[in-house]
Coordinates of N, CA, C and O in Angstrom, one line a residue:
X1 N 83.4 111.4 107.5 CA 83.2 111.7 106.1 C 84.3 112.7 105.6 O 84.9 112.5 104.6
X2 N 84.5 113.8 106.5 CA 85.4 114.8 105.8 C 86.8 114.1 106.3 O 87.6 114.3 105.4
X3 N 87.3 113.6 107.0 CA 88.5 112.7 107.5 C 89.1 111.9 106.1 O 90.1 112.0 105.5
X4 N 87.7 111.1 105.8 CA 87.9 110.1 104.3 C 88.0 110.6 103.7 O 88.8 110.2 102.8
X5 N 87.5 112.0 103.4 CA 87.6 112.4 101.9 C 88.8 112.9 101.6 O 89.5 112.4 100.7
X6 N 89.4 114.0 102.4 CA 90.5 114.3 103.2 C 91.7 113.7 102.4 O 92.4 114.1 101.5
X7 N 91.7 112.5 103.2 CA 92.8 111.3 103.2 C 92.7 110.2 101.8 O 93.4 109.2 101.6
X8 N 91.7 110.6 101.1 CA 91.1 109.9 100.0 C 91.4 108.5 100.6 O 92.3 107.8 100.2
X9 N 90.5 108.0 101.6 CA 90.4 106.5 102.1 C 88.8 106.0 101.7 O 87.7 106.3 102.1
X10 N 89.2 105.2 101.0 CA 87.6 104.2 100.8 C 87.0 103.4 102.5 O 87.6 102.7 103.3
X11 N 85.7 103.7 102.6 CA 85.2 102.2 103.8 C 86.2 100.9 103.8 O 86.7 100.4 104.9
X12 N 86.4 100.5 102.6 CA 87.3 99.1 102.5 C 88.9 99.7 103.1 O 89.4 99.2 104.0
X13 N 89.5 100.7 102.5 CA 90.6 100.8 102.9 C 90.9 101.9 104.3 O 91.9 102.6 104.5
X14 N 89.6 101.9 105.3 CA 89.4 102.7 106.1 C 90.0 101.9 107.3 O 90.7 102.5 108.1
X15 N 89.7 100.4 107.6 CA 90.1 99.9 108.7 C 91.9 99.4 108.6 O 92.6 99.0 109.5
X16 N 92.5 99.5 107.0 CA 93.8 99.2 106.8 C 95.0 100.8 107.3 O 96.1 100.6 107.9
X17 N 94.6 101.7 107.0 CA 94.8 102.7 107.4 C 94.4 103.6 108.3 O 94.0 104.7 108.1
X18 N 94.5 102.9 109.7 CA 93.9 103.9 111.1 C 94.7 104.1 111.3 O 94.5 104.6 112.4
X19 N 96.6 104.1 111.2 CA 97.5 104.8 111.4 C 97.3 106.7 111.4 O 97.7 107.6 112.2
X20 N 96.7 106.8 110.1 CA 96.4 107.9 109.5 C 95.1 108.9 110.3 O 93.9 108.7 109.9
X21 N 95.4 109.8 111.3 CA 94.7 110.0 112.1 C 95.0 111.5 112.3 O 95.9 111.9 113.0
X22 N 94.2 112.4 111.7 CA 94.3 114.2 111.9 C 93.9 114.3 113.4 O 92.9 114.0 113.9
X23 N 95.4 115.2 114.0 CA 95.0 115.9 114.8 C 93.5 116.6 115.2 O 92.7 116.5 114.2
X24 N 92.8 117.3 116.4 CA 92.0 117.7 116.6 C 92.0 119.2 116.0 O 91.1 119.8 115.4
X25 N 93.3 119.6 116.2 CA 93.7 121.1 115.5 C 93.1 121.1 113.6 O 92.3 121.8 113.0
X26 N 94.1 120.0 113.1 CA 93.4 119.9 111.7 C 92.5 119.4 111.2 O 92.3 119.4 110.0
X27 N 91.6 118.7 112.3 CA 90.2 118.7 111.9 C 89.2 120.0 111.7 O 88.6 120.4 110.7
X28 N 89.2 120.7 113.1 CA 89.1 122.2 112.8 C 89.4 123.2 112.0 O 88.7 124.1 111.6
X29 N 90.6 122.9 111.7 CA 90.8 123.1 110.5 C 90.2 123.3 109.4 O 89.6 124.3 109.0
X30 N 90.3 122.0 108.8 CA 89.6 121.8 107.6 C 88.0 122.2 108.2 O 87.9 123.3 107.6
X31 N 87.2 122.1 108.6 CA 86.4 122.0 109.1 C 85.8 124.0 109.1 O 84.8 124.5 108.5
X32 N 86.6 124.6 109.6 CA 86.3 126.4 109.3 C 86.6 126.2 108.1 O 85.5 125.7 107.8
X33 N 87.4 126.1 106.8 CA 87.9 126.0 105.5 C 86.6 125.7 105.0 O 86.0 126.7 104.8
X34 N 86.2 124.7 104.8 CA 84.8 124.8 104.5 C 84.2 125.3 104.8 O 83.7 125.8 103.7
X35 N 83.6 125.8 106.1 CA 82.6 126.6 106.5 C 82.9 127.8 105.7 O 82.0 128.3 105.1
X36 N 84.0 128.4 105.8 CA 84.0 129.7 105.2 C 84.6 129.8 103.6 O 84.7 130.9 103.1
X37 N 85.1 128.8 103.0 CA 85.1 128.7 101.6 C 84.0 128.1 101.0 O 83.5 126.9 101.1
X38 N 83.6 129.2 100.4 CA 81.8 128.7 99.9 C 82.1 128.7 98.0 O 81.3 129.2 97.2
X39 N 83.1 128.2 97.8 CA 83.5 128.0 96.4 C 82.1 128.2 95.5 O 81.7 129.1 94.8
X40 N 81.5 126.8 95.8 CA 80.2 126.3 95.0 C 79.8 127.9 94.9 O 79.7 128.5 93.8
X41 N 79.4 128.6 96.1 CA 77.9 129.9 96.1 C 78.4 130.8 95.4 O 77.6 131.4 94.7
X42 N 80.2 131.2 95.3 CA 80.3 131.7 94.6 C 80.5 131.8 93.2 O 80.4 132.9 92.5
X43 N 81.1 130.5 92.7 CA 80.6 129.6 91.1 C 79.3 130.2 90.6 O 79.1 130.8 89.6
X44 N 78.3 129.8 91.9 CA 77.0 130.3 91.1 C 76.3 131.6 90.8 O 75.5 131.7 89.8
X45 N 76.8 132.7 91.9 CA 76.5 133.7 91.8 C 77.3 134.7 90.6 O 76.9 135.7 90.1
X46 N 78.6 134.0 90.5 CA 79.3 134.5 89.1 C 78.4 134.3 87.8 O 78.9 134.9 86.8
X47 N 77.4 133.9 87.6 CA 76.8 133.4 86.9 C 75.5 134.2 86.6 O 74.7 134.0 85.6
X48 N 75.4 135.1 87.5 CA 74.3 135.9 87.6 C 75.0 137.3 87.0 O 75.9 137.5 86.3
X49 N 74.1 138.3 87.7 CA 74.1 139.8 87.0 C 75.3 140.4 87.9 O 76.2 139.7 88.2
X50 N 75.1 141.6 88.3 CA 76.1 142.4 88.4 C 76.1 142.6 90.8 O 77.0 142.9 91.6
X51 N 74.5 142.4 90.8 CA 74.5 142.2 92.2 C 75.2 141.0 92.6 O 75.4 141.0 93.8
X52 N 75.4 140.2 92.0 CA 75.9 138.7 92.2 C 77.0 138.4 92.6 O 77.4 137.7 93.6
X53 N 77.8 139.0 91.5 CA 79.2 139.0 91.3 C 79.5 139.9 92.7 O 80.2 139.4 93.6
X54 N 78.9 141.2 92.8 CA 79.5 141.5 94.4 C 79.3 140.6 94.9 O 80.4 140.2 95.2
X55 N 78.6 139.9 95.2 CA 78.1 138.9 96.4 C 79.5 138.3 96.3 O 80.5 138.6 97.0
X56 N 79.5 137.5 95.3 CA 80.6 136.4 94.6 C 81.8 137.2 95.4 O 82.6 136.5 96.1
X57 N 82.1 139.2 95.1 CA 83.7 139.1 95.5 C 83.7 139.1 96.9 O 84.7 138.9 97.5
X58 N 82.6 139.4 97.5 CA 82.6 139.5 98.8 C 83.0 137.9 99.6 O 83.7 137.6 100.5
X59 N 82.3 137.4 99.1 CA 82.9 135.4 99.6 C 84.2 134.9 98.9 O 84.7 133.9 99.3
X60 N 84.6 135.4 98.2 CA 86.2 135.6 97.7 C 87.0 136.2 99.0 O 88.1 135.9 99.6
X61 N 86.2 137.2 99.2 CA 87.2 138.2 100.3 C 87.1 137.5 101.5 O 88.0 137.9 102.1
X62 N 86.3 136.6 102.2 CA 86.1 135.7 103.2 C 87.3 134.3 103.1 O 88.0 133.6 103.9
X63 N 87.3 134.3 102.1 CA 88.9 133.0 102.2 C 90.2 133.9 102.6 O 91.1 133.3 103.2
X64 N 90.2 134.9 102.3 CA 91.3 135.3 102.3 C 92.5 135.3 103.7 O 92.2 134.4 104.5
X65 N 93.5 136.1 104.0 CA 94.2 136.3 105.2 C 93.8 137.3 105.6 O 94.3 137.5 106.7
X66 N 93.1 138.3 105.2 CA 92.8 139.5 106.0 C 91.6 139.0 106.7 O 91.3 139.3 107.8
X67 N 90.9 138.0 105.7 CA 89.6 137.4 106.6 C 90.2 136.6 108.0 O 90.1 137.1 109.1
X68 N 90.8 135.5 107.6 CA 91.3 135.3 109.0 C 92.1 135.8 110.0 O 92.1 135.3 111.1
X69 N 93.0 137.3 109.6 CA 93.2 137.9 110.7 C 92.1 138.6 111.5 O 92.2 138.8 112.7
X70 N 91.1 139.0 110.8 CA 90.0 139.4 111.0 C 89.0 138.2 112.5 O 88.5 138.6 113.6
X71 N 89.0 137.3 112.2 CA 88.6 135.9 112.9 C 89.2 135.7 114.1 O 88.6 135.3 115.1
X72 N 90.5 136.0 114.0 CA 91.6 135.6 114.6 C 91.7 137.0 116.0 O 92.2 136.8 117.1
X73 N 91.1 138.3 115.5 CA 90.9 139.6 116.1 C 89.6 139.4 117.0 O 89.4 139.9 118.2
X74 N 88.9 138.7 116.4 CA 87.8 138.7 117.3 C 87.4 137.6 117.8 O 86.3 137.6 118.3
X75 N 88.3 136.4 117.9 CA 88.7 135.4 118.3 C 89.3 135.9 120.4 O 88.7 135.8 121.5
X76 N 90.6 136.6 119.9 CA 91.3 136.9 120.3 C 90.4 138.1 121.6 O 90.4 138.1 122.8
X77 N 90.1 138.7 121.1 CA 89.3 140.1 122.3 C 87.8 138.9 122.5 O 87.3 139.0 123.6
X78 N 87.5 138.4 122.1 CA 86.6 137.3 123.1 C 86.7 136.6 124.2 O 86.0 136.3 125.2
X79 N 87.9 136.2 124.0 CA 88.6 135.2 125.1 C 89.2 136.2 126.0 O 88.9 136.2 127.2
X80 N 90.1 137.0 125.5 CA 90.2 138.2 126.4 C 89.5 139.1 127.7 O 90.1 139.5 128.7
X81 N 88.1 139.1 127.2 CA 86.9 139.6 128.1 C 86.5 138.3 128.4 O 85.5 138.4 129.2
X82 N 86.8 137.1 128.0 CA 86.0 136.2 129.1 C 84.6 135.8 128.3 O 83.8 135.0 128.8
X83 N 84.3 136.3 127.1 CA 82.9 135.8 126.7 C 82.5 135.1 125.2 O 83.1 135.5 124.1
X84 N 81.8 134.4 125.3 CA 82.0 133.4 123.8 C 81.4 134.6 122.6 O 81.8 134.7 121.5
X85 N 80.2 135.4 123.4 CA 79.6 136.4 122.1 C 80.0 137.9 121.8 O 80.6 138.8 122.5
X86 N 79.8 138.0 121.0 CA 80.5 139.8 120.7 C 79.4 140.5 120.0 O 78.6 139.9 119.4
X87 N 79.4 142.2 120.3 CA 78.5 142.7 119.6 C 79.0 143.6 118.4 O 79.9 144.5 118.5
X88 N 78.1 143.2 117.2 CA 78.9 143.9 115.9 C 79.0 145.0 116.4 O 80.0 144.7 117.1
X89 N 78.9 146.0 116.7 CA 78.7 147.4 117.1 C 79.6 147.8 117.7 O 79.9 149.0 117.6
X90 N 80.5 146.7 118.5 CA 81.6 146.8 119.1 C 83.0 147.2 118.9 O 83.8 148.0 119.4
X91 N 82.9 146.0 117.6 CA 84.0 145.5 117.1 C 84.8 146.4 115.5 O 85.7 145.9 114.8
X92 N 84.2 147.5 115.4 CA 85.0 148.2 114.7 C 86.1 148.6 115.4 O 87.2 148.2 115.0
X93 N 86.0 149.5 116.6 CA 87.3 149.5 117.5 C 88.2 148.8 117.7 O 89.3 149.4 118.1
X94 N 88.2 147.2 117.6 CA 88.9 146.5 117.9 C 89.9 145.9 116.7 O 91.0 145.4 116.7
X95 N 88.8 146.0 115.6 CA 89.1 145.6 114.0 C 89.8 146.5 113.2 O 89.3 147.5 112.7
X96 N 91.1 146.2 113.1 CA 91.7 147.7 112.1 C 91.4 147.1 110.6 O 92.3 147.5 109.9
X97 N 90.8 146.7 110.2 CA 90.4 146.0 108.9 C 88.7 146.5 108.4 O 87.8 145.7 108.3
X98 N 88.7 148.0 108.1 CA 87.2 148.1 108.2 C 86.6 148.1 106.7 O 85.4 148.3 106.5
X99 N 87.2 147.8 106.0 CA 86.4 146.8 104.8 C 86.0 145.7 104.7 O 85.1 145.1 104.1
X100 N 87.2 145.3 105.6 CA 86.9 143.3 105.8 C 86.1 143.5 106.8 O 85.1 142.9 106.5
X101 N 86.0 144.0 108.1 CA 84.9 143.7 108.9 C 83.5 144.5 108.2 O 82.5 143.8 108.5
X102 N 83.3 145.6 107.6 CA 82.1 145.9 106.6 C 81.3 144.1 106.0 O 80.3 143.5 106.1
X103 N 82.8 144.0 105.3 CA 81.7 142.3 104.0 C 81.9 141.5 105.3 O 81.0 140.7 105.2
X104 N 82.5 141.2 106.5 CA 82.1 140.1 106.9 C 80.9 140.3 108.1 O 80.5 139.3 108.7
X105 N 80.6 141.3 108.4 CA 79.2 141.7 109.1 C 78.3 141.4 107.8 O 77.6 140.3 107.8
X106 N 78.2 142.2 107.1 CA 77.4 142.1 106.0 C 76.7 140.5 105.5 O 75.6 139.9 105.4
X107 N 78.1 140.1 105.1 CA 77.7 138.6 104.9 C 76.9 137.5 105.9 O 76.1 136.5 105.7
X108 N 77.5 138.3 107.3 CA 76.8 137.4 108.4 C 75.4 137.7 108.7 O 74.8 136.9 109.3
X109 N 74.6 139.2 108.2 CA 73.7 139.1 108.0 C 72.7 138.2 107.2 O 71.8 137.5 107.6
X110 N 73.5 138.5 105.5 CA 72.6 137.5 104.7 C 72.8 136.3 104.9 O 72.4 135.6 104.0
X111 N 73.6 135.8 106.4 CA 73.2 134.1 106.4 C 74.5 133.5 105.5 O 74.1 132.5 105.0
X112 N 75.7 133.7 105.2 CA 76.3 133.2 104.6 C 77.7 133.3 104.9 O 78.7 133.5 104.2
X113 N 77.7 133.0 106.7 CA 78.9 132.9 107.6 C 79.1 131.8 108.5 O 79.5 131.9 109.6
X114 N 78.6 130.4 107.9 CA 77.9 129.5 108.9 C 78.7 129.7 110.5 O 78.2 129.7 111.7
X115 N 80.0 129.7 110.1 CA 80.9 129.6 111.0 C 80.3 130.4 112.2 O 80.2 129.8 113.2
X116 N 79.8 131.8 112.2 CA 79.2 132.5 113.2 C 77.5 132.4 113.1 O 76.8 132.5 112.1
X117 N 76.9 132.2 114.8 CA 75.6 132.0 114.7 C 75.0 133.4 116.0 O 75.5 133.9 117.0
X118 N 73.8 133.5 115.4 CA 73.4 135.0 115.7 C 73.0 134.7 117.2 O 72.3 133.7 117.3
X119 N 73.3 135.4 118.5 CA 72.8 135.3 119.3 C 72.1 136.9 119.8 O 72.3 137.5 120.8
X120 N 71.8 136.9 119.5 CA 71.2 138.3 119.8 C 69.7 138.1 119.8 O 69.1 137.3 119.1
X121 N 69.1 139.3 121.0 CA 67.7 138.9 121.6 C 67.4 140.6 120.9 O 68.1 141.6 120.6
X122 N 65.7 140.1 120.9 CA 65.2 141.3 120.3 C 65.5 142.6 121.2 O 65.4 143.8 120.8
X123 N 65.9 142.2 122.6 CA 66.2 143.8 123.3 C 67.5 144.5 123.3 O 67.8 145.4 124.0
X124 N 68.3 144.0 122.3 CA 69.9 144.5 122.3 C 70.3 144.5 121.0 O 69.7 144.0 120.1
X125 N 71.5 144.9 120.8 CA 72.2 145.5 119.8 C 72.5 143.6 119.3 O 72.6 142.6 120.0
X126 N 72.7 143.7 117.6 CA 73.3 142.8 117.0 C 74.8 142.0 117.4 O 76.0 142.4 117.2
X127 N 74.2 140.8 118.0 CA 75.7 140.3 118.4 C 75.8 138.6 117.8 O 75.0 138.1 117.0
X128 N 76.8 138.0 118.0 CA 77.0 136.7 117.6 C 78.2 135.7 118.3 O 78.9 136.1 119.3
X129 N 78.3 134.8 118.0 CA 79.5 133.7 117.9 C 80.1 132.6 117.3 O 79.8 132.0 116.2
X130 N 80.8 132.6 118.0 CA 81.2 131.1 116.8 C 80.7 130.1 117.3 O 80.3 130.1 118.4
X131 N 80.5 128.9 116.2 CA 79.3 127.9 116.1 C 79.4 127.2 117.5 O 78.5 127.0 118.4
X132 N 80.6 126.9 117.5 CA 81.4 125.9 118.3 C 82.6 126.6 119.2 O 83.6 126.6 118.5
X133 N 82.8 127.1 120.5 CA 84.0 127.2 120.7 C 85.5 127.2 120.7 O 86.5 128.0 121.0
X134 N 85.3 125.7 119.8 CA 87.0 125.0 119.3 C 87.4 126.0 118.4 O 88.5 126.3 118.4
X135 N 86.5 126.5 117.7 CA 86.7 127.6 116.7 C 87.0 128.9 116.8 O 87.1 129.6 115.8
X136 N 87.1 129.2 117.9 CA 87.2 130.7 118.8 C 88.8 130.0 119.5 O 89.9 130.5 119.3
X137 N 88.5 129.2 120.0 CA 89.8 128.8 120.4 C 90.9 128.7 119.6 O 92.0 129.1 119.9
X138 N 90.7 128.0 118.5 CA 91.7 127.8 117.8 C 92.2 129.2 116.7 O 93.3 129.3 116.2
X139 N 91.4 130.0 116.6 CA 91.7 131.5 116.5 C 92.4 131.8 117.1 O 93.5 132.1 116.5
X140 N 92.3 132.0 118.7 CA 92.6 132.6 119.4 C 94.1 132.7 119.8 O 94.8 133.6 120.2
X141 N 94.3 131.1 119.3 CA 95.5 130.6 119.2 C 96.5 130.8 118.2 O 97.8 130.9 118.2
X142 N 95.5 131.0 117.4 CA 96.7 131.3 115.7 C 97.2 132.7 116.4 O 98.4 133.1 116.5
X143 N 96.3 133.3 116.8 CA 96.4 135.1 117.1 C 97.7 135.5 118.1 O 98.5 136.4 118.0
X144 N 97.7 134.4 119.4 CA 98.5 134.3 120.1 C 99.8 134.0 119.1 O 100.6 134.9 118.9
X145 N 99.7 133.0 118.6 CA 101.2 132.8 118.3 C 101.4 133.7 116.9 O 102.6 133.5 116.6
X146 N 100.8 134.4 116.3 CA 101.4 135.5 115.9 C 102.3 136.3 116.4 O 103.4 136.5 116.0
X147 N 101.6 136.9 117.7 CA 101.9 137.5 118.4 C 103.5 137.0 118.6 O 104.3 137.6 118.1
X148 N 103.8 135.8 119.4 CA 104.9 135.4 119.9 C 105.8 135.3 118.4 O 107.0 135.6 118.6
X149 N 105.4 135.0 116.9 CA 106.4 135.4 116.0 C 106.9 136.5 115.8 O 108.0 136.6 115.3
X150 N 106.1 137.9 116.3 CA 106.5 139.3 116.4 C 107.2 139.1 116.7 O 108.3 138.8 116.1
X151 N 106.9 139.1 118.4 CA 108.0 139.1 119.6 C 109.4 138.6 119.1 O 110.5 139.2 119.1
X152 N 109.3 137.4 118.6 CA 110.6 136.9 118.4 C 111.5 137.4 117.2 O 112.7 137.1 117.2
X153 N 111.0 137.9 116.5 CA 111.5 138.4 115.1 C 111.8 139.7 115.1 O 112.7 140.0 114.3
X154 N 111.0 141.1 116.2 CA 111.7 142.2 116.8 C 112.6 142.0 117.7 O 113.3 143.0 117.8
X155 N 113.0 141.0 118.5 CA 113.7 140.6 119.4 C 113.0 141.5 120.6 O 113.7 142.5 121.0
X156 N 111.8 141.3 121.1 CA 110.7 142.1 121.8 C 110.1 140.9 122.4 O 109.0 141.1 122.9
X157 N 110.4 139.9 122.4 CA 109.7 138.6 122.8 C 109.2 138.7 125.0 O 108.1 138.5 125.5
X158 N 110.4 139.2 125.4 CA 110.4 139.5 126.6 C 109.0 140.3 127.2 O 108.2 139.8 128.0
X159 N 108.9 141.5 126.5 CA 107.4 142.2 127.0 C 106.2 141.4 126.9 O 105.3 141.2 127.7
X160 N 106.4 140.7 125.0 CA 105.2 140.2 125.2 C 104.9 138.7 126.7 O 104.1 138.6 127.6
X161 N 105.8 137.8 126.3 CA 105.7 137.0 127.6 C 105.2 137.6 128.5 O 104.0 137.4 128.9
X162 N 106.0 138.5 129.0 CA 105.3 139.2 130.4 C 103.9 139.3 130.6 O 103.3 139.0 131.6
X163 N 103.3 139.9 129.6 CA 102.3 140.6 129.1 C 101.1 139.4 129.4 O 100.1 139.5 130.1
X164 N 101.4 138.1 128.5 CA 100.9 137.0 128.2 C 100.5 136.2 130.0 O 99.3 135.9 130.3
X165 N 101.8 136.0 130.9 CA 101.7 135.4 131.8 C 101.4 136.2 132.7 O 101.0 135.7 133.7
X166 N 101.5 137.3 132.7 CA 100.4 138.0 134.0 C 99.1 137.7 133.6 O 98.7 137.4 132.5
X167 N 98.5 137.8 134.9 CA 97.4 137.4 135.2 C 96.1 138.5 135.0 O 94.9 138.4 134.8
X168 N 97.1 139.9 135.1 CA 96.0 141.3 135.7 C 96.9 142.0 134.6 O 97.9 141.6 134.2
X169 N 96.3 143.3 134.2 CA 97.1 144.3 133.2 C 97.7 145.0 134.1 O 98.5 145.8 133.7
X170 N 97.6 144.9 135.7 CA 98.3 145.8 137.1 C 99.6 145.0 136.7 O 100.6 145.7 136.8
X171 N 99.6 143.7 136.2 CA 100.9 143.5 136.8 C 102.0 143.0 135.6 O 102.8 142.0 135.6
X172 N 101.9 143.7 135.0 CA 102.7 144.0 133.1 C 104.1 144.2 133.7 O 105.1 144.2 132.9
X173 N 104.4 144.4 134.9 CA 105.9 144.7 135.3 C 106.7 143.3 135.5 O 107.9 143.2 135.5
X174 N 105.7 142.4 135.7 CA 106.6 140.6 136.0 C 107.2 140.5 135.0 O 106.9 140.6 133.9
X175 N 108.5 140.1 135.9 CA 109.6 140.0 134.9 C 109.4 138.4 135.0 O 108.7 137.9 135.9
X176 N 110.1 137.4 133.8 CA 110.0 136.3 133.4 C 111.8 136.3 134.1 O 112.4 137.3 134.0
X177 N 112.4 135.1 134.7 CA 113.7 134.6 135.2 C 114.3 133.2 134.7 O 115.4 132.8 135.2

C-alpha cells in the first residue's frame, strides 16, 4: 500500500511497472516519515485552545533535523552497548539536545511516538525501543555516516576509521595501511 501510493501505481498499473522497486533503505524510510510526521494530529490539535497548539508545536518539533539527529544519537549509543532498549534516565548524558530530548520523552509518554514502544517493567526506571530494529539500524547508520562526512571534510577521516574498525576502545591506536 505505502510502495503504491508512493509511486502513485494503480492495482491495474501495478503488474506493468515492477521495474519500479524501492530499496529496503527507502522503504524505512518512508516508513519512520510517517510514523513520526503526524501532520493530521497536528492539523487537529491546531484547532483547539492553547494546550493544543503546544501539543501541535511539539509534533512540529518531531519532523524536524534536530529530531532526527536526536534518533540518530540514540540509535547510535544502542548499537554501541550492544542493546535494542535504552533508559530515558540515561540518555540526557548522551543527548546534547535537551529540549529536543525533553518534547521527545514527553511525547513518548503521551503515546504519540509510534516509532518507539515502551519496554519497561514495573521494577525499573522508564525505558523503551524502536518498534522494529531496521529502524535503529538505519539510524545508526545515517549517524555513522555523518560521522565519516566530518571526518572527511576536517580532513580527520584517518582517526575516525581507526576508531570505527577497532574492535576494543584498547585498541584506538590501529593504524589503517
Amino acid at each position: 500500500h505505502v510502495l503504491r501510493k508512493y509511486t502513485g501505481i494503480t492495482d491495474k498499473e501495478m503488474g506493468k511497472r515492477t521495474e519500479e522497486v524501492l530499496k529496503l533503505t527507502d522503504v524505512y524510510q518512508r516508513a519512520l516519515k510517517l510514523m513520526v510526521h503526524q501532520s493530521d494530529a497536528a492539523k487537529f490539535a491546531l484547532r483547539d485552545g492553547r494546550k493544543d497548539r503546544e501539543l501541535a508545536r511539539k509534533l512540529e518539533m518531531l519532523k524536524s533535523p534536530r529530531a532526527r539527529k536526536l534518533f540518530q544519537t540514540i540509535s547510535w549509543h544502542c548499537h554501541g552497548v550492544k542493546n535494542r532498549s535504552f533508559h530515558w534516565d540515561d540518555m540526557p548524558a548522551i543527548c546534547g539536545d535537551a529540549e529536543m530530548f525533553s518534547v521527545m520523552r514527553e511525547t513518548f509518554e503521551q503515546g504519540r511516538i509510534p516509532v518507539f514502544e515502551d519496554t519497561s517493567d514495573s521494577s525499573s526506571s522508564k525505558s523503551a525501543q524502536f518498534q522494529h530494529l531496521s529502524f535503529q539500524e538505519l539510524m545508526a547508520a545515517e549517524y555513522a555516516a555523518a560521522i565519516v562526512q566530518h571526518g572527511y571534510s576536517t580532513a580527520n577521516l584517518q582517526a575516525y576509521a581507526n576508531h570505527f574498525l577497532s574492535n576494543s576502545r584498547d585498541r584506538k591506536s590501529t593504524r589503517l595501511n
